[in-house]
């Protein structure tokens, strides 16, 4: 939901709004909020002083860090807070202009379509390119690197705000990208080793405190110490990196963060599950150590928050399957313990059963409405269930040796498509 305000929200206001949905990632939230603030202030400033192309410098953001730690979630939330359109692309699919594959103009087409074909709205949107690490320079056996360095070069023009032309249906659209904010993200596997190597060499030269052991630093700590030269070593051209004055990182999420993502964040997976149980008249409670069990499983899998929703769903699947029956039996509360999450105990053992007479069908109204919706659809679309299957007549047995190999079948049917002999 956009912040209701007459002035562009300040970096602090944007960060506060992000805090409600994105747990941890303090540095990334600060960097992204500040970049967006500066970017849209520059857009307004340029309307007064059009001769200044980059009045406050450039603002695009490169965001690095482990998978599932909230990069996409953060930027999607930013777009929603500011009320600007956003288009997503994966750099892994992009190819250099002029070669077969997905081109950057298709991302702008998506942005345009996200605004119901309003070029003015699209021109102030966010272009989010994920897996940007996939366009690092690649050795392709002396051939042109059209999916790596070629894409980096192709992106320079839109990153500079040059107009983009594309076809949308039958229309020819020219989109001014001066005010489009680019956020590029990636996990950058292997970058930590490059940074470690550089820091190790620096230590040898006496630039780092002798007491510090670079091999003891975690990947998160190393990424936070990354510099431009590391990204160049990784395979990015300086011209591309120069378009990103802000290079920020997200960190792996701690156990507390993961528990808080389930428990405290607006519209978390747990909030949605609670609402789902509540629709059946049942309060769902997770004991703290049950939430920690889910967080520990996510840490073990190395998926950060990405797997939480699936793990939560898995832990509840058995009891969820019986939800309408439990509601009919008068169950009003389900408590999940650590053992229930592990599957070592029946979740029902922690159910609080109403002492009063069972409230037959707490979800009955919603179920009735859902059934009516199905019937309504059926009338609207004139959909009719298929007629019952006729009992099959027994197929005549084919007499061996009657059909020539590759020739038409004896009953005159055409040959099977791949039968070319
Ligand atoms: N810091 C966080 N705070 C709240 N929710 C989070 C956070 N990180 C991840 N999530 C949840 O996990 C899901 C996956 O996160 P997201 O897609 O943002 O990961 P990512 O960093 O973009 O990973 P990848 O590198 O694989 O694209 C999000 O949709 C969100 O629900
Ligand atoms: Mg992502």
GROMACS .gro file of N, CA, C and O and ligand atoms in nm, residues 21-23 25 66-73 130 253 261 305-306, ligand 1:
model
   99
   21UNK      N    1   0.740  -0.503   0.662
   21UNK     CA    2   0.728  -0.624   0.578
   21UNK      C    3   0.860  -0.697   0.556
   21UNK      O    4   0.860  -0.815   0.521
   22UNK      N    5   0.971  -0.626   0.573
   22UNK     CA    6   1.102  -0.690   0.550
   22UNK      C    7   1.177  -0.692   0.682
   22UNK      O    8   1.205  -0.588   0.741
   23UNK      N    9   1.210  -0.810   0.726
   23UNK     CA   10   1.278  -0.826   0.854
   23UNK      C   11   1.431  -0.821   0.830
   23UNK      O   12   1.480  -0.876   0.731
   25UNK      N   13   1.801  -0.695   0.730
   25UNK     CA   14   1.848  -0.629   0.607
   25UNK      C   15   1.848  -0.477   0.621
   25UNK      O   16   1.806  -0.403   0.532
   66UNK      N   17   2.262  -1.369  -0.037
   66UNK     CA   18   2.219  -1.508  -0.051
   66UNK      C   19   2.073  -1.522  -0.091
   66UNK      O   20   1.992  -1.432  -0.069
   67UNK      N   21   2.043  -1.636  -0.146
   67UNK     CA   22   1.907  -1.665  -0.191
   67UNK      C   23   1.807  -1.667  -0.075
   67UNK      O   24   1.842  -1.706   0.036
   68UNK      N   25   1.687  -1.621  -0.103
   68UNK     CA   26   1.579  -1.627  -0.005
   68UNK      C   27   1.590  -1.529   0.109
   68UNK      O   28   1.513  -1.535   0.206
   69UNK      N   29   1.684  -1.433   0.101
   69UNK     CA   30   1.705  -1.341   0.214
   69UNK      C   31   1.624  -1.212   0.197
   69UNK      O   32   1.628  -1.125   0.284
   70UNK      N   33   1.552  -1.198   0.086
   70UNK     CA   34   1.458  -1.087   0.076
   70UNK      C   35   1.489  -0.981  -0.028
   70UNK      O   36   1.430  -0.873  -0.024
   71UNK      N   37   1.576  -1.009  -0.124
   71UNK     CA   38   1.610  -0.905  -0.224
   71UNK      C   39   1.487  -0.868  -0.307
   71UNK      O   40   1.450  -0.751  -0.316
   72UNK      N   41   1.425  -0.969  -0.366
   72UNK     CA   42   1.307  -0.941  -0.450
   72UNK      C   43   1.193  -0.885  -0.364
   72UNK      O   44   1.126  -0.790  -0.404
   73UNK      N   45   1.177  -0.943  -0.248
   73UNK     CA   46   1.069  -0.901  -0.157
   73UNK      C   47   1.086  -0.752  -0.120
   73UNK      O   48   0.989  -0.677  -0.118
  130UNK      N   49   1.674  -0.967  -1.197
  130UNK     CA   50   1.727  -1.066  -1.103
  130UNK      C   51   1.836  -1.148  -1.173
  130UNK      O   52   1.850  -1.143  -1.296
  253UNK      N   53   1.962  -1.474   0.695
  253UNK     CA   54   1.873  -1.440   0.806
  253UNK      C   55   1.902  -1.527   0.927
  253UNK      O   56   1.927  -1.648   0.914
  261UNK      N   57   0.986  -1.333   1.095
  261UNK     CA   58   0.922  -1.329   0.963
  261UNK      C   59   0.789  -1.406   0.966
  261UNK      O   60   0.691  -1.365   0.907
  305UNK      N   61   1.447  -1.739   0.411
  305UNK     CA   62   1.301  -1.738   0.434
  305UNK      C   63   1.224  -1.806   0.324
  305UNK      O   64   1.104  -1.828   0.337
  306UNK      N   65   1.293  -1.839   0.214
  306UNK     CA   66   1.220  -1.890   0.098
  306UNK      C   67   1.140  -2.017   0.129
  306UNK      O   68   1.028  -2.034   0.085
  422LIG     N1   69   1.400  -1.030   0.513
  422LIG     C1   70   1.278  -1.081   0.490
  422LIG     N2   71   1.170  -1.035   0.558
  422LIG     C2   72   1.048  -1.087   0.534
  422LIG     N3   73   1.022  -1.184   0.447
  422LIG     C3   74   1.125  -1.232   0.376
  422LIG     C4   75   1.257  -1.183   0.394
  422LIG     N4   76   1.338  -1.250   0.311
  422LIG     C5   77   1.262  -1.334   0.243
  422LIG     N5   78   1.133  -1.325   0.282
  422LIG     C6   79   1.022  -1.410   0.232
  422LIG     O1   80   1.080  -1.514   0.154
  422LIG     C7   81   1.034  -1.508   0.018
  422LIG     C8   82   1.153  -1.527  -0.073
  422LIG     O2   83   1.238  -1.412  -0.065
  422LIG     P1   84   1.295  -1.335  -0.194
  422LIG     O3   85   1.226  -1.385  -0.316
  422LIG     O4   86   1.287  -1.190  -0.169
  422LIG     O5   87   1.443  -1.388  -0.192
  422LIG     P2   88   1.566  -1.340  -0.282
  422LIG     O6   89   1.667  -1.282  -0.192
  422LIG     O7   90   1.515  -1.256  -0.393
  422LIG     O8   91   1.620  -1.480  -0.334
  422LIG     P3   92   1.684  -1.520  -0.478
  422LIG     O9   93   1.828  -1.477  -0.477
  422LIG    O10   94   1.671  -1.669  -0.481
  422LIG    O11   95   1.601  -1.453  -0.585
  422LIG     C9   96   0.969  -1.372   0.003
  422LIG    O12   97   0.858  -1.376  -0.082
  422LIG    C10   98   0.927  -1.335   0.143
  422LIG    O13   99   0.799  -1.384   0.169
   0.00000   0.00000   0.00000
